């Protein structure tokens, strides 16, 4: 409820293959990215990312984005909420 992008933001598909799913909700002032692994095995997902880092709102972890890509390791049946 605290993030306008989740309540009001435009919806953009980023990835959908097998058990992996990623989408963004964006407003003019913020973006929130939802990344999910619905499978029984770990999943590595790479997304195009223009910022130097990303922050997982659920775990508090910071991920670095070298070379314009954000690579995430998702355990089975897990998800992340990522912001810039």
Short mmCIF file of N, CA and C in Angstrom, two decimals:
data_model
loop_
_atom_site.label_atom_id
_atom_site.label_comp_id
_atom_site.label_asym_id
_atom_site.label_seq_id
_atom_site.Cartn_x
_atom_site.Cartn_y
_atom_site.Cartn_z
N UNK A 1 0.81 -1.20 0.00
CA UNK A 1 0.00 0.00 0.00
C UNK A 1 0.85 1.26 0.00
N UNK A 2 2.10 1.15 0.42
CA UNK A 2 2.94 2.34 0.52
C UNK A 2 3.53 2.78 -0.82
N UNK A 3 3.52 1.90 -1.80
CA UNK A 3 4.15 2.24 -3.08
C UNK A 3 3.08 2.56 -4.12
N UNK A 4 3.12 3.80 -4.61
CA UNK A 4 2.17 4.23 -5.64
C UNK A 4 2.25 3.35 -6.88
N UNK A 5 3.46 2.93 -7.22
CA UNK A 5 3.61 2.13 -8.44
C UNK A 5 2.84 0.82 -8.35
N UNK A 6 2.74 0.21 -7.18
CA UNK A 6 2.00 -1.04 -7.05
C UNK A 6 0.49 -0.81 -7.09
N UNK A 7 0.05 0.32 -6.65
CA UNK A 7 -1.38 0.61 -6.64
C UNK A 7 -1.88 1.23 -7.94
N UNK A 8 -1.07 2.12 -8.52
CA UNK A 8 -1.55 2.94 -9.64
C UNK A 8 -0.72 2.80 -10.92
N UNK A 9 0.41 2.12 -10.84
CA UNK A 9 1.35 2.12 -11.95
C UNK A 9 0.92 1.34 -13.17
N UNK A 10 1.45 1.75 -14.31
CA UNK A 10 1.24 1.02 -15.56
C UNK A 10 1.91 -0.34 -15.46
N UNK A 11 1.34 -1.33 -16.12
CA UNK A 11 1.80 -2.71 -16.05
C UNK A 11 2.63 -3.04 -17.28
N UNK A 12 3.83 -3.65 -17.08
CA UNK A 12 4.71 -4.02 -18.18
C UNK A 12 5.25 -5.43 -17.95
N UNK A 13 5.01 -6.35 -18.88
CA UNK A 13 5.61 -7.68 -18.80
C UNK A 13 7.09 -7.58 -19.11
N UNK A 14 7.93 -8.25 -18.33
CA UNK A 14 9.36 -8.27 -18.57
C UNK A 14 9.86 -9.66 -18.94
N UNK A 15 9.23 -10.69 -18.37
CA UNK A 15 9.69 -12.06 -18.59
C UNK A 15 8.56 -13.02 -18.25
N UNK A 16 8.36 -14.02 -19.08
CA UNK A 16 7.40 -15.08 -18.79
C UNK A 16 7.84 -16.32 -19.56
N UNK A 17 8.41 -17.28 -18.83
CA UNK A 17 8.87 -18.51 -19.44
C UNK A 17 8.92 -19.61 -18.39
N UNK A 18 8.30 -20.74 -18.69
CA UNK A 18 8.28 -21.84 -17.73
C UNK A 18 7.75 -21.35 -16.39
N UNK A 19 8.46 -21.63 -15.30
CA UNK A 19 8.00 -21.21 -13.97
C UNK A 19 8.37 -19.77 -13.62
N UNK A 20 9.11 -19.07 -14.50
CA UNK A 20 9.57 -17.72 -14.20
C UNK A 20 8.63 -16.64 -14.73
N UNK A 21 8.48 -15.60 -13.94
CA UNK A 21 7.61 -14.49 -14.32
C UNK A 21 8.18 -13.21 -13.73
N UNK A 22 8.20 -12.16 -14.53
CA UNK A 22 8.64 -10.85 -14.05
C UNK A 22 7.82 -9.77 -14.74
N UNK A 23 7.40 -8.79 -13.95
CA UNK A 23 6.68 -7.65 -14.50
C UNK A 23 6.99 -6.42 -13.68
N UNK A 24 6.74 -5.26 -14.28
CA UNK A 24 6.99 -3.98 -13.61
C UNK A 24 5.70 -3.20 -13.51
N UNK A 25 5.57 -2.45 -12.44
CA UNK A 25 4.50 -1.46 -12.28
C UNK A 25 5.22 -0.12 -12.13
N UNK A 26 4.90 0.83 -13.00
CA UNK A 26 5.65 2.08 -13.01
C UNK A 26 4.74 3.31 -13.01
N UNK A 27 5.20 4.32 -12.30
CA UNK A 27 4.61 5.66 -12.35
C UNK A 27 5.72 6.60 -12.78
N UNK A 28 5.43 7.88 -12.87
CA UNK A 28 6.47 8.85 -13.24
C UNK A 28 7.55 8.96 -12.17
N UNK A 29 7.20 8.66 -10.92
CA UNK A 29 8.16 8.87 -9.84
C UNK A 29 8.82 7.59 -9.32
N UNK A 30 8.28 6.40 -9.63
CA UNK A 30 8.88 5.17 -9.10
C UNK A 30 8.48 3.95 -9.93
N UNK A 31 9.26 2.90 -9.77
CA UNK A 31 8.97 1.60 -10.41
C UNK A 31 9.17 0.51 -9.38
N UNK A 32 8.33 -0.51 -9.46
CA UNK A 32 8.47 -1.69 -8.63
C UNK A 32 8.39 -2.90 -9.55
N UNK A 33 9.34 -3.82 -9.39
CA UNK A 33 9.44 -5.00 -10.23
C UNK A 33 9.12 -6.23 -9.39
N UNK A 34 8.23 -7.06 -9.88
CA UNK A 34 7.88 -8.31 -9.22
C UNK A 34 8.50 -9.44 -10.01
N UNK A 35 9.26 -10.29 -9.31
CA UNK A 35 9.95 -11.41 -9.95
C UNK A 35 9.55 -12.67 -9.19
N UNK A 36 9.07 -13.69 -9.92
CA UNK A 36 8.56 -14.90 -9.27
C UNK A 36 9.15 -16.17 -9.88
N UNK A 37 9.35 -17.17 -9.03
CA UNK A 37 9.71 -18.51 -9.47
C UNK A 37 8.67 -19.46 -8.90
N UNK A 38 7.78 -19.96 -9.74
CA UNK A 38 6.73 -20.86 -9.30
C UNK A 38 7.16 -22.33 -9.40
N UNK A 39 8.40 -22.57 -9.80
CA UNK A 39 8.87 -23.92 -10.02
C UNK A 39 9.44 -24.59 -8.78
N UNK A 40 9.80 -25.85 -8.96
CA UNK A 40 10.36 -26.67 -7.88
C UNK A 40 11.88 -26.62 -7.83
N UNK A 41 12.50 -25.88 -8.75
CA UNK A 41 13.96 -25.81 -8.81
C UNK A 41 14.39 -24.34 -8.83
N UNK A 42 15.63 -24.05 -8.42
CA UNK A 42 16.12 -22.67 -8.47
C UNK A 42 16.07 -22.12 -9.90
N UNK A 43 15.93 -20.82 -10.00
CA UNK A 43 15.82 -20.16 -11.30
C UNK A 43 16.74 -18.95 -11.33
N UNK A 44 17.53 -18.83 -12.38
CA UNK A 44 18.34 -17.63 -12.61
C UNK A 44 17.67 -16.81 -13.69
N UNK A 45 17.47 -15.55 -13.41
CA UNK A 45 16.78 -14.66 -14.34
C UNK A 45 17.61 -13.41 -14.54
N UNK A 46 17.81 -12.98 -15.77
CA UNK A 46 18.53 -11.74 -16.07
C UNK A 46 17.58 -10.75 -16.71
N UNK A 47 17.57 -9.55 -16.18
CA UNK A 47 16.72 -8.48 -16.70
C UNK A 47 17.58 -7.30 -17.12
N UNK A 48 17.17 -6.63 -18.17
CA UNK A 48 17.82 -5.38 -18.54
C UNK A 48 17.60 -4.38 -17.41
N UNK A 49 18.69 -3.69 -16.98
CA UNK A 49 18.60 -2.81 -15.81
C UNK A 49 19.52 -1.62 -16.02
N UNK A 50 18.99 -0.42 -16.03
CA UNK A 50 19.78 0.77 -16.34
C UNK A 50 20.47 1.39 -15.13
N UNK A 51 20.10 1.00 -13.94
CA UNK A 51 20.70 1.57 -12.73
C UNK A 51 21.87 0.72 -12.27
N UNK A 52 22.69 1.26 -11.37
CA UNK A 52 23.87 0.55 -10.87
C UNK A 52 23.50 -0.55 -9.89
N UNK A 53 22.35 -0.41 -9.22
CA UNK A 53 21.96 -1.39 -8.21
C UNK A 53 20.45 -1.52 -8.15
N UNK A 54 20.02 -2.59 -7.49
CA UNK A 54 18.60 -2.83 -7.25
C UNK A 54 18.44 -3.25 -5.80
N UNK A 55 17.27 -3.00 -5.23
CA UNK A 55 17.01 -3.26 -3.82
C UNK A 55 15.78 -4.15 -3.69
N UNK A 56 15.91 -5.25 -2.95
CA UNK A 56 14.80 -6.16 -2.72
C UNK A 56 14.01 -5.66 -1.51
N UNK A 57 12.79 -5.23 -1.74
CA UNK A 57 11.96 -4.68 -0.67
C UNK A 57 11.58 -5.72 0.37
N UNK A 58 11.54 -7.00 0.01
CA UNK A 58 11.15 -8.05 0.95
C UNK A 58 12.28 -8.48 1.87
N UNK A 59 13.50 -8.57 1.33
CA UNK A 59 14.63 -9.07 2.13
C UNK A 59 15.59 -7.98 2.59
N UNK A 60 15.54 -6.82 1.92
CA UNK A 60 16.49 -5.76 2.23
C UNK A 60 17.82 -5.91 1.52
N UNK A 61 17.97 -6.93 0.70
CA UNK A 61 19.23 -7.19 0.01
C UNK A 61 19.41 -6.24 -1.17
N UNK A 62 20.66 -5.84 -1.41
CA UNK A 62 21.02 -5.03 -2.57
C UNK A 62 21.69 -5.92 -3.60
N UNK A 63 21.33 -5.73 -4.86
CA UNK A 63 21.92 -6.46 -5.97
C UNK A 63 22.59 -5.45 -6.90
N UNK A 64 23.79 -5.77 -7.37
CA UNK A 64 24.52 -4.89 -8.27
C UNK A 64 24.24 -5.28 -9.71
N UNK A 65 24.27 -4.29 -10.56
CA UNK A 65 23.89 -4.48 -11.95
C UNK A 65 25.02 -4.07 -12.90
N UNK A 66 26.03 -4.93 -13.05
CA UNK A 66 27.10 -4.59 -13.99
C UNK A 66 26.64 -4.79 -15.43
N UNK A 67 27.13 -3.98 -16.30
CA UNK A 67 26.89 -4.14 -17.75
C UNK A 67 25.44 -4.02 -18.16
N UNK A 68 24.61 -3.33 -17.38
CA UNK A 68 23.23 -3.09 -17.78
C UNK A 68 22.28 -4.25 -17.59
N UNK A 69 22.69 -5.28 -16.86
CA UNK A 69 21.82 -6.43 -16.60
C UNK A 69 21.78 -6.73 -15.11
N UNK A 70 20.62 -7.10 -14.64
CA UNK A 70 20.42 -7.51 -13.26
C UNK A 70 20.16 -9.01 -13.28
N UNK A 71 21.06 -9.79 -12.67
CA UNK A 71 20.90 -11.24 -12.62
C UNK A 71 20.47 -11.64 -11.22
N UNK A 72 19.35 -12.34 -11.14
CA UNK A 72 18.78 -12.74 -9.86
C UNK A 72 18.71 -14.25 -9.76
N UNK A 73 19.00 -14.76 -8.57
CA UNK A 73 18.87 -16.19 -8.27
C UNK A 73 17.65 -16.37 -7.38
N UNK A 74 16.64 -17.03 -7.88
CA UNK A 74 15.42 -17.24 -7.10
C UNK A 74 15.32 -18.70 -6.65
N UNK A 75 15.17 -18.92 -5.35
CA UNK A 75 14.94 -20.28 -4.86
C UNK A 75 13.59 -20.80 -5.37
N UNK A 76 13.35 -22.10 -5.28
CA UNK A 76 12.06 -22.63 -5.69
C UNK A 76 10.91 -21.95 -4.94
N UNK A 77 9.82 -21.74 -5.66
CA UNK A 77 8.59 -21.17 -5.09
C UNK A 77 8.86 -19.92 -4.25
N UNK A 78 9.49 -18.96 -4.89
CA UNK A 78 9.83 -17.72 -4.18
C UNK A 78 9.56 -16.51 -5.06
N UNK A 79 9.67 -15.34 -4.47
CA UNK A 79 9.47 -14.12 -5.21
C UNK A 79 10.24 -12.96 -4.61
N UNK A 80 10.37 -11.90 -5.38
CA UNK A 80 11.05 -10.69 -4.95
C UNK A 80 10.26 -9.48 -5.41
N UNK A 81 10.34 -8.42 -4.62
CA UNK A 81 9.88 -7.10 -5.04
C UNK A 81 11.11 -6.23 -5.12
N UNK A 82 11.43 -5.80 -6.32
CA UNK A 82 12.68 -5.07 -6.58
C UNK A 82 12.36 -3.63 -6.94
N UNK A 83 13.19 -2.73 -6.43
CA UNK A 83 13.07 -1.32 -6.79
C UNK A 83 14.45 -0.77 -7.11
N UNK A 84 14.47 0.40 -7.73
CA UNK A 84 15.73 1.04 -8.13
C UNK A 84 16.38 1.73 -6.97
#
